[in-house]
PDB file of C-alpha atoms in Angstrom:
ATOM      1  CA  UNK K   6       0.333 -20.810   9.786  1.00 80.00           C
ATOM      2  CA  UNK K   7       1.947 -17.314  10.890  1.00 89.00           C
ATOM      3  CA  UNK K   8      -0.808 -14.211  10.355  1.00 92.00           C
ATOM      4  CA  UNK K   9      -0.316 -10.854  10.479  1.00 93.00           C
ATOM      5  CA  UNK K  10      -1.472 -10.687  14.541  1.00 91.00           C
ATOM      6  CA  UNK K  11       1.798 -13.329  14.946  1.00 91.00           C
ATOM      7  CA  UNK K  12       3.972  -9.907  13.642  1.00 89.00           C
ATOM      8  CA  UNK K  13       1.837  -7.371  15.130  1.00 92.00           C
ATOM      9  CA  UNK K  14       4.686  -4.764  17.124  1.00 86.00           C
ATOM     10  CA  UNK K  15       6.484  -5.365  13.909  1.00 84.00           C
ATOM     11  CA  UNK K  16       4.657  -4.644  10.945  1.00 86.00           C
ATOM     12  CA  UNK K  17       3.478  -1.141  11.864  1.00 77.00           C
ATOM     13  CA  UNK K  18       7.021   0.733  10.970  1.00 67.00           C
ATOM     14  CA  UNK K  19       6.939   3.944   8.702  1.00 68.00           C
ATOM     15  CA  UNK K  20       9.740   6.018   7.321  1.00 60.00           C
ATOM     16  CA  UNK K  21       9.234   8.394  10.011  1.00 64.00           C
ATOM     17  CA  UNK K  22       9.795   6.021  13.307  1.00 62.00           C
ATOM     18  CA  UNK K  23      12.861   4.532  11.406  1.00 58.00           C
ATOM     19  CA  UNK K  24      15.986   4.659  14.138  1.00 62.00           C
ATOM     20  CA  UNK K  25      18.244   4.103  10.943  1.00 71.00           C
ATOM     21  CA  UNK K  26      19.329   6.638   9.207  1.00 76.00           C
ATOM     22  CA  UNK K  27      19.729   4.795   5.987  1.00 78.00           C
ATOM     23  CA  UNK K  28      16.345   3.045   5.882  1.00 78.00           C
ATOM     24  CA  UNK K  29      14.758   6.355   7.258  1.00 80.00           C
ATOM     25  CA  UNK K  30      16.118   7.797   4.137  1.00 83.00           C
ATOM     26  CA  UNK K  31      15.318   5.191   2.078  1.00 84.00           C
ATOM     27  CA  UNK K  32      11.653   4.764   3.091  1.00 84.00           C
ATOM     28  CA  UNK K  33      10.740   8.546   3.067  1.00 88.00           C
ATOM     29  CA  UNK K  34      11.892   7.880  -0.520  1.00 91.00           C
ATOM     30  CA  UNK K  35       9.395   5.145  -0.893  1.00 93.00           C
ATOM     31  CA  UNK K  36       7.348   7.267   0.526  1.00 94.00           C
ATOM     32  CA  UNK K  37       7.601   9.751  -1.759  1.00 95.00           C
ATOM     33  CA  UNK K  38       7.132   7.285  -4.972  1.00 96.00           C
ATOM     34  CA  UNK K  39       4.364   5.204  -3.925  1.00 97.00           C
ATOM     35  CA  UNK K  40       2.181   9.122  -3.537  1.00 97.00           C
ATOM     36  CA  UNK K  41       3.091  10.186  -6.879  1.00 97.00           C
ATOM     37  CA  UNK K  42       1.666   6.365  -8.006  1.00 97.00           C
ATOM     38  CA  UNK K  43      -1.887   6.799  -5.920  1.00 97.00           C
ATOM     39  CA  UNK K  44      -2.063  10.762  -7.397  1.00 96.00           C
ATOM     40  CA  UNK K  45      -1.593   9.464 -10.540  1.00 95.00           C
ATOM     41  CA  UNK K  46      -4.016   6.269 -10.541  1.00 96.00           C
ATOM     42  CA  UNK K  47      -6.845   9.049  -9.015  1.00 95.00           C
ATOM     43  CA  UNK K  48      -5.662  11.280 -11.583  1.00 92.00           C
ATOM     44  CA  UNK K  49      -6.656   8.337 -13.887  1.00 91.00           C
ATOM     45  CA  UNK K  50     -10.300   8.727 -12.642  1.00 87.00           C
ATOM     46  CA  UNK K  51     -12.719  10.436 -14.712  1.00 73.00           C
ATOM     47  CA  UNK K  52     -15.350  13.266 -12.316  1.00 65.00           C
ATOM     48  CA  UNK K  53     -13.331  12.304  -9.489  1.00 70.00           C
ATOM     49  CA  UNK K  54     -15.397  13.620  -6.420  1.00 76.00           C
ATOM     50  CA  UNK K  55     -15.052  11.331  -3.460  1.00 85.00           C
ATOM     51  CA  UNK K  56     -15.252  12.749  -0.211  1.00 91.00           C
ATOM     52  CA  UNK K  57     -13.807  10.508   1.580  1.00 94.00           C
ATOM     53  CA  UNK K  58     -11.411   7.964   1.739  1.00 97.00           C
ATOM     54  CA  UNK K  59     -11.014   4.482   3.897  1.00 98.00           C
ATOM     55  CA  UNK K  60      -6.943   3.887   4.532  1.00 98.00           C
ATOM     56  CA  UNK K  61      -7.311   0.176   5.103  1.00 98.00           C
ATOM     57  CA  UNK K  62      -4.137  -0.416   7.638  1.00 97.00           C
ATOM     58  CA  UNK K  63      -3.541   3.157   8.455  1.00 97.00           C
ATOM     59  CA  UNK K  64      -0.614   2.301  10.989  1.00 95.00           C
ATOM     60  CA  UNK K  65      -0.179   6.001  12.849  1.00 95.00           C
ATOM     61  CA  UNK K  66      -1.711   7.873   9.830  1.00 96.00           C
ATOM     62  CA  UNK K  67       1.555   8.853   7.757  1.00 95.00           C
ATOM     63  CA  UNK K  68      -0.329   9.383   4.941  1.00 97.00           C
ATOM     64  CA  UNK K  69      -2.697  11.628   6.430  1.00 97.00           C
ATOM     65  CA  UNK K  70      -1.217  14.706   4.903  1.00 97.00           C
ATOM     66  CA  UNK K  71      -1.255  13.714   1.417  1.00 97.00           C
ATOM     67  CA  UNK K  72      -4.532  12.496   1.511  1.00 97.00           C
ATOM     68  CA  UNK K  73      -5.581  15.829   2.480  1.00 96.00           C
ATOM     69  CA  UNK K  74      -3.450  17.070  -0.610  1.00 95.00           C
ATOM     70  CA  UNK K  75      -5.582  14.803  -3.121  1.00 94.00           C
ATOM     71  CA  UNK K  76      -8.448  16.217  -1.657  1.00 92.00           C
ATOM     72  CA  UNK K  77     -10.503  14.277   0.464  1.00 95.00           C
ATOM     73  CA  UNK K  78     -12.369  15.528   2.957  1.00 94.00           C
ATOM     74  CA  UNK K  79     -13.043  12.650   5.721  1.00 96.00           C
ATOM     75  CA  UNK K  80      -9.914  10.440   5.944  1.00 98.00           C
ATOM     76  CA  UNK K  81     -11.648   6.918   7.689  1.00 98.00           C
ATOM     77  CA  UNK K  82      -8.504   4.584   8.952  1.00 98.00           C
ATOM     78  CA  UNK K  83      -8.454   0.767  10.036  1.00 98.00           C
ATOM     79  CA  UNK K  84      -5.304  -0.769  11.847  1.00 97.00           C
ATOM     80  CA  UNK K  85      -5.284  -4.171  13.853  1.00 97.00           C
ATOM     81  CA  UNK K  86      -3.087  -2.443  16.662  1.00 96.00           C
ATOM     82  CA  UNK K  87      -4.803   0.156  18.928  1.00 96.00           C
ATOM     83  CA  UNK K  88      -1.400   2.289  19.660  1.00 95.00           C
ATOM     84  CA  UNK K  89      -1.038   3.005  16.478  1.00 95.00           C
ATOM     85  CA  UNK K  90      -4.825   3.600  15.228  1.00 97.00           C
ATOM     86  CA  UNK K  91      -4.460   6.180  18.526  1.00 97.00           C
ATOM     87  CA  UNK K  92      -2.150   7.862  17.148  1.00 96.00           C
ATOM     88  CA  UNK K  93      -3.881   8.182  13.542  1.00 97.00           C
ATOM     89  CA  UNK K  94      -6.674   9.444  15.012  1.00 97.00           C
ATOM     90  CA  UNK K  95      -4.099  11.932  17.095  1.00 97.00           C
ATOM     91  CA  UNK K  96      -2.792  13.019  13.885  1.00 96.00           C
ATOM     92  CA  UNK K  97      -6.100  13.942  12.360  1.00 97.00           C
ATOM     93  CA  UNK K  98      -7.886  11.084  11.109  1.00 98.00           C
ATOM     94  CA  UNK K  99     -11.731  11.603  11.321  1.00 98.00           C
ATOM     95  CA  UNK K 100     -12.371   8.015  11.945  1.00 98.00           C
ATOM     96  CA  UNK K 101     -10.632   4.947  13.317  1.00 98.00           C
ATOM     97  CA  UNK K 102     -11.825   1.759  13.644  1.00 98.00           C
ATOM     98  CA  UNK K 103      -9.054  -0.971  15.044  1.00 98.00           C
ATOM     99  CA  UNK K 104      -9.850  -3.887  13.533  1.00 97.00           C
ATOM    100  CA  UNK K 105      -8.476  -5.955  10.641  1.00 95.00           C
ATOM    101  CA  UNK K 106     -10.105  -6.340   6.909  1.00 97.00           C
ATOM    102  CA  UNK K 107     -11.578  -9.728   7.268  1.00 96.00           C
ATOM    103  CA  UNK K 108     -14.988  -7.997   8.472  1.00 96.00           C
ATOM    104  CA  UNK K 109     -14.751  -3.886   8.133  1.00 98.00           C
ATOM    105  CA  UNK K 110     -17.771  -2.125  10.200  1.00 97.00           C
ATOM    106  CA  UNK K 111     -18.975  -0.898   7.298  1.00 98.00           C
ATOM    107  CA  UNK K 112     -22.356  -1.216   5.277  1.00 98.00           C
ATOM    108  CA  UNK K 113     -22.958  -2.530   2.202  1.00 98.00           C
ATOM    109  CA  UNK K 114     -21.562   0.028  -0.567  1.00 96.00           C
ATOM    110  CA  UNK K 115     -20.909   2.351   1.537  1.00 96.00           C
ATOM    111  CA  UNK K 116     -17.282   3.849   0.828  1.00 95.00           C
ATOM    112  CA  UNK K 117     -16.366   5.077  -2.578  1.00 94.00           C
ATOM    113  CA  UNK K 118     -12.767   5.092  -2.179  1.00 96.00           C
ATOM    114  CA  UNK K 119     -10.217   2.748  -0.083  1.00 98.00           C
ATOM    115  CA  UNK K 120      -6.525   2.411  -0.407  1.00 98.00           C
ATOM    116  CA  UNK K 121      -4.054   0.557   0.874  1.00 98.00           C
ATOM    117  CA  UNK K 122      -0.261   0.850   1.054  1.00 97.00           C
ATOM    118  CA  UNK K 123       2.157  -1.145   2.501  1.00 96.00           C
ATOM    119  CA  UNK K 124      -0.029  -3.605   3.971  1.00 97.00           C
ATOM    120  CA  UNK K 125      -0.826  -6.989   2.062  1.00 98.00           C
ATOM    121  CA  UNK K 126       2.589  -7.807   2.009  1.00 97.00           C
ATOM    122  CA  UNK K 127       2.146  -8.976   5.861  1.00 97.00           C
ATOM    123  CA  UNK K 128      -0.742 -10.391   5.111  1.00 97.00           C
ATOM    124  CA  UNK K 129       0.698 -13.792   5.031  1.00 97.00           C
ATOM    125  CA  UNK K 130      -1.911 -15.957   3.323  1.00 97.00           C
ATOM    126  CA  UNK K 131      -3.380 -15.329   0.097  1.00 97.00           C
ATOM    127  CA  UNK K 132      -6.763 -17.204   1.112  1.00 97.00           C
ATOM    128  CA  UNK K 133      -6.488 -14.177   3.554  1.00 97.00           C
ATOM    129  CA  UNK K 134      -6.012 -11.468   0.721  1.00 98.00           C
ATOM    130  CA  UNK K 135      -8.554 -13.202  -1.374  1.00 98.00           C
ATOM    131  CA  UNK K 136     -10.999 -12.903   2.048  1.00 98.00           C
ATOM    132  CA  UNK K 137      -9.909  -9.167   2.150  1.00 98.00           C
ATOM    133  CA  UNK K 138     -10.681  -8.365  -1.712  1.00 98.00           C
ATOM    134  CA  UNK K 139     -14.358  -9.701  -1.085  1.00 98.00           C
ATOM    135  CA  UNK K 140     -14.880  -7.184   1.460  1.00 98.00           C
ATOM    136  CA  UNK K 141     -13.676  -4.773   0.074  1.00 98.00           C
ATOM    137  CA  UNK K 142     -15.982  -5.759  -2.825  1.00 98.00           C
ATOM    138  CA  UNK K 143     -19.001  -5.541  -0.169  1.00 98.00           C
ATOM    139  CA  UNK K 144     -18.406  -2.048   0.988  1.00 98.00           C
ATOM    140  CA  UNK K 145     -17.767  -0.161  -2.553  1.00 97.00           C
ATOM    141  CA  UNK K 146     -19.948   1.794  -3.931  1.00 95.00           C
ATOM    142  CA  UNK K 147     -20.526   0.642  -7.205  1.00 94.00           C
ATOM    143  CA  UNK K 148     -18.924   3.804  -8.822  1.00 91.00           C
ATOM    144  CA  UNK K 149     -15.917   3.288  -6.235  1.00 94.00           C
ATOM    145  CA  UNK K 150     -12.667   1.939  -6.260  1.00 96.00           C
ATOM    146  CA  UNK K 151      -9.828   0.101  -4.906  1.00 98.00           C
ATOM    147  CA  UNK K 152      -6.190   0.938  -4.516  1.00 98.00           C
ATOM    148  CA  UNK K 153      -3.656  -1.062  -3.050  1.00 98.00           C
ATOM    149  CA  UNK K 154       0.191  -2.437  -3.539  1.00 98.00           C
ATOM    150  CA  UNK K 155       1.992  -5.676  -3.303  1.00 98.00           C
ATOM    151  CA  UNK K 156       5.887  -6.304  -2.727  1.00 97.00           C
ATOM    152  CA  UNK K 157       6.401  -7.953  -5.952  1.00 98.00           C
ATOM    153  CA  UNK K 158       8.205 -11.286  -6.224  1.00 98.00           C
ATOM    154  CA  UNK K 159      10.157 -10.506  -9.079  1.00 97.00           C
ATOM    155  CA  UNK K 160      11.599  -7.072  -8.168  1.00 96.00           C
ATOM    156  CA  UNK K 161      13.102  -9.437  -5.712  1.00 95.00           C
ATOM    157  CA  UNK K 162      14.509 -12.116  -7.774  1.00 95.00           C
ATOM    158  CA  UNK K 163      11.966 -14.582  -7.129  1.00 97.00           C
ATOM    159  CA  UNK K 164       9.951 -16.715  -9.592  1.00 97.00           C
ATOM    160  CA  UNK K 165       7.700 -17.967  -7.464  1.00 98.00           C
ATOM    161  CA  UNK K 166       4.855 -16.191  -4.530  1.00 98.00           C
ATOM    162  CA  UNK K 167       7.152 -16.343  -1.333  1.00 98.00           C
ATOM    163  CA  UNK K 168       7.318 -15.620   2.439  1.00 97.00           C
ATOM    164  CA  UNK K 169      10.215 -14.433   4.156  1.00 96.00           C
ATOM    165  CA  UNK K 170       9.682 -13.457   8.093  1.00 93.00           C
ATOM    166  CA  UNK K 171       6.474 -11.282   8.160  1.00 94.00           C
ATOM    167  CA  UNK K 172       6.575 -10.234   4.459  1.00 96.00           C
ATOM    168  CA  UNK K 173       5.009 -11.972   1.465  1.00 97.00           C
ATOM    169  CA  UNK K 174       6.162 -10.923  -1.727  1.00 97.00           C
ATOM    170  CA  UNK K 175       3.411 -12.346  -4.950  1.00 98.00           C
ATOM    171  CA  UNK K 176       3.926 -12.124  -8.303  1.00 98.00           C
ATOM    172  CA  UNK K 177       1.889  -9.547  -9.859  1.00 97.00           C
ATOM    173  CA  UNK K 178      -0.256 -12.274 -11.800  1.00 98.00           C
ATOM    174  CA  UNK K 179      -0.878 -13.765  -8.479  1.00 98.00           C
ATOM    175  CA  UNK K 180      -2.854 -10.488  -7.127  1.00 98.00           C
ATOM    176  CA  UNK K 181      -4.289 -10.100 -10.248  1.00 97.00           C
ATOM    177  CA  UNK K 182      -6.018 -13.672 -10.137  1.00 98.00           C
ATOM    178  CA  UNK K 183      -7.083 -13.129  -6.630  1.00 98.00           C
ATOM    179  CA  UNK K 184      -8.728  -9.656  -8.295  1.00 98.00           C
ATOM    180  CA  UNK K 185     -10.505 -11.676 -10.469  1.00 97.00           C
ATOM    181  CA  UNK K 186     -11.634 -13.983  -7.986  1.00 98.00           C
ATOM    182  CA  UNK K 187     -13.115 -11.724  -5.866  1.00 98.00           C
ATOM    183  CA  UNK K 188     -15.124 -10.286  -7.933  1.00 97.00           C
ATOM    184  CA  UNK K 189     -13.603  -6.871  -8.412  1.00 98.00           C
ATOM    185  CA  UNK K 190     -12.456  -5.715 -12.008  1.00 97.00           C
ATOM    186  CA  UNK K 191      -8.920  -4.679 -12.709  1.00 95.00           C
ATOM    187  CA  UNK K 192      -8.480  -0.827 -13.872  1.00 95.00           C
ATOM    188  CA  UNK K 193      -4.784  -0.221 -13.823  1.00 96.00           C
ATOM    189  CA  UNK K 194      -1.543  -1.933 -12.962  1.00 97.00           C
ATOM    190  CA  UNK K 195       1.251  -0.363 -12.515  1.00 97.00           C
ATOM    191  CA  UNK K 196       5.237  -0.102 -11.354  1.00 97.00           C
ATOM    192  CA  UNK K 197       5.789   2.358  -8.162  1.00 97.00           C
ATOM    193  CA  UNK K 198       9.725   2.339  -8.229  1.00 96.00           C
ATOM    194  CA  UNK K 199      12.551   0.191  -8.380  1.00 95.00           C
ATOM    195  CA  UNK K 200      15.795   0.549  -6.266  1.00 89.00           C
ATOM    196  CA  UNK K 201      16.962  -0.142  -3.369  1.00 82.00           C
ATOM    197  CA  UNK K 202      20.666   0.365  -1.677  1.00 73.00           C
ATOM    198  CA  UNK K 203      22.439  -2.562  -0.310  1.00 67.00           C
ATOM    199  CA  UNK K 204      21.956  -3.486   3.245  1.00 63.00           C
ATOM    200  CA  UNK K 205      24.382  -0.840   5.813  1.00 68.00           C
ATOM    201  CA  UNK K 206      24.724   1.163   2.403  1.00 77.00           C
ATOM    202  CA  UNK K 207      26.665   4.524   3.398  1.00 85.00           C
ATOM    203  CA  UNK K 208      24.010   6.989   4.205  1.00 85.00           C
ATOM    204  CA  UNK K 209      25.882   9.924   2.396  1.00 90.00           C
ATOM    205  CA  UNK K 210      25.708   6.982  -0.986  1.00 88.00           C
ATOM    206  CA  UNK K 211      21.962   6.857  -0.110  1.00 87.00           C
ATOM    207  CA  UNK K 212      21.362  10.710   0.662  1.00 89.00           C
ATOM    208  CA  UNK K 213      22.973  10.953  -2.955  1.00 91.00           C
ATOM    209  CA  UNK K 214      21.120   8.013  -4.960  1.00 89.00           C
ATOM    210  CA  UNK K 215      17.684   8.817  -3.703  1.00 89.00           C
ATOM    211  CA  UNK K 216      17.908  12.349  -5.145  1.00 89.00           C
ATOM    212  CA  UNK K 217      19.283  11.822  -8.673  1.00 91.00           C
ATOM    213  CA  UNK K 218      20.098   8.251  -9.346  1.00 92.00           C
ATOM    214  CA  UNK K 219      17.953   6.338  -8.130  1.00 92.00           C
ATOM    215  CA  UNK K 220      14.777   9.144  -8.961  1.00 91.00           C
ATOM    216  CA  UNK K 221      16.318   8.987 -12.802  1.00 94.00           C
ATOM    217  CA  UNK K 222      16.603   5.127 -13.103  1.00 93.00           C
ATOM    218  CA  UNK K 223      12.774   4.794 -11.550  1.00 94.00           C
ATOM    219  CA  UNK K 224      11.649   7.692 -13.840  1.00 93.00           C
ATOM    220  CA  UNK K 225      12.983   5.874 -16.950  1.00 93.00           C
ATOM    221  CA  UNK K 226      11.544   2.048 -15.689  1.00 92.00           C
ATOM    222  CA  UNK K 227       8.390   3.456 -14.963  1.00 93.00           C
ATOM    223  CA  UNK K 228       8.006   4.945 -18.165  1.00 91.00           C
ATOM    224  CA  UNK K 229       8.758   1.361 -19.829  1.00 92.00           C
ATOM    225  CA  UNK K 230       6.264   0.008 -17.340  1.00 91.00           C
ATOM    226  CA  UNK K 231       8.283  -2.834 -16.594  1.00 92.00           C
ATOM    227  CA  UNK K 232       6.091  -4.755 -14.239  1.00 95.00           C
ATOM    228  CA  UNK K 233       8.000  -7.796 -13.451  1.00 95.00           C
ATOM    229  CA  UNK K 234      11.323  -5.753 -11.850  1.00 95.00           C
ATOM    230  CA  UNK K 235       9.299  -3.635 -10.018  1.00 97.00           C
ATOM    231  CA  UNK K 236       9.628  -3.751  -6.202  1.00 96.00           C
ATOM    232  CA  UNK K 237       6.576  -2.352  -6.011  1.00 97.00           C
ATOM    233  CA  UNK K 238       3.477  -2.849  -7.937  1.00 98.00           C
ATOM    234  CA  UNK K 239      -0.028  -1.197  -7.316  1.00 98.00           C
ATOM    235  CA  UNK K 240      -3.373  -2.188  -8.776  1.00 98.00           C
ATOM    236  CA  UNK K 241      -6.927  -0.093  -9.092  1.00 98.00           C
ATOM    237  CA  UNK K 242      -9.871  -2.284  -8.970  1.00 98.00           C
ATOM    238  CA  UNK K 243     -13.998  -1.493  -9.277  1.00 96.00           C
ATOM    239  CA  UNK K 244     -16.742  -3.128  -9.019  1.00 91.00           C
ATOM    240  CA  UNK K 245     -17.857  -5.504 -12.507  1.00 83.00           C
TER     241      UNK K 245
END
């Protein structure tokens, strides 16, 4: 069974190292939607006042800067490949550690915050995820709390949790369960954004879409909180 070390050189791509110009468009605009979803879930948060944060599968720290605009003032990053923790900790980060999520070098309840973005969806088998959430469980604090996304099956059109190349797209419910079996409590649950462009869509189409039409159609979905078309779906999750 494939793991996310089979997909390593892969899985590590951001909007900014995109050689596309279309997808480089398009995933700065993912970008942009899944940080007004984490500022709003820690806007959620009542006496928020976490100094620092763990970004579990920081890739080359691209979110660096906007965890330094919610505030934090240590930013701690994990990533399984050493080239890109490097350059994470090249771009600022206070911390690295490269190493996966199976076993973080942390103590017991140590971290009050960790977030996640882009990363379960290569993690390929949900025993794995399910290994992950108990670890996470293991280094909260018991006032912390847990933020991460999934590529949701049925943004995609599928009914069922399923695996294409190094992505696995779940059902919401499915992350949800794991949640619960972990030991962690579900907080929130909610859509990030929506739309995506055909494959070798005309950049000038995308350039256009991603600044009114597709920004109005997530706006309005979001508001309906339509979970099961999102593309995107992110959870908060504490201790019980």
């Amino acid at each position: 069974m494939d793991t996310e070390y089979d997909h390593i050189d892969i899985i590590g791509t951001t909007h900014e190292i995109h050689h596309n110009e279309t997808d480089r468009m398009m995933n700065s605009y993912y970008h942009k939607q899944e940080v007004s979803t984490v500022k709003s879930l820690l806007s959620k948060i009542g006496n928020l006042n976490y100094d620092k944060v763990l970004d579990l599968g920081c890739s080359i720290g691209t979110w660096y800067d906007d965890y330094k605009t919610f505030g934090f003032k240590k930013i701690i990053g994990i990533d399984i490949s050493k080239e890109r923790a490097m350059k994470a900790k090249e771009r600022g980060y206070d911390e690295i550690h490269v190493c996966n999520a199976y076993e973080l070098p942390f103590e017991d309840q140590s971290i009050d915050c960790i977030i996640s973005n882009d990363v379960l969806v290569h993690v390929l088998q949900d025993s794995d995820k399910l290994k992950i959430f108990k670890e996470v469980k293991r280094v909260l604090t018991d006032d912390g709390i847990f933020i991460f996304n999934i590529t949701n099956a049925g943004g995609f059109g599928f009914s069922e949790d399923t695996t294409i190349k190094y992505c696995r797209m779940n059902k919401w419910q499915t992350s949800s369960e794991l949640i619960k079996q972990s030991g962690l409590k579900m907080r929130d649950i909610v859509p990030s954004y929506y739309t995506i462009p055909r494959i070798g869509a005309n950049p000038k189409f995308v350039k256009i879409s991603t600044k009114y039409i597709f920004l109005c159609i997530d706006a309005l979905l979001k508001k309906m909180n339509n979970l099961e078309s999102a593309k995107v779906v992110y959870f908060t999750a504490k201790k019980l």
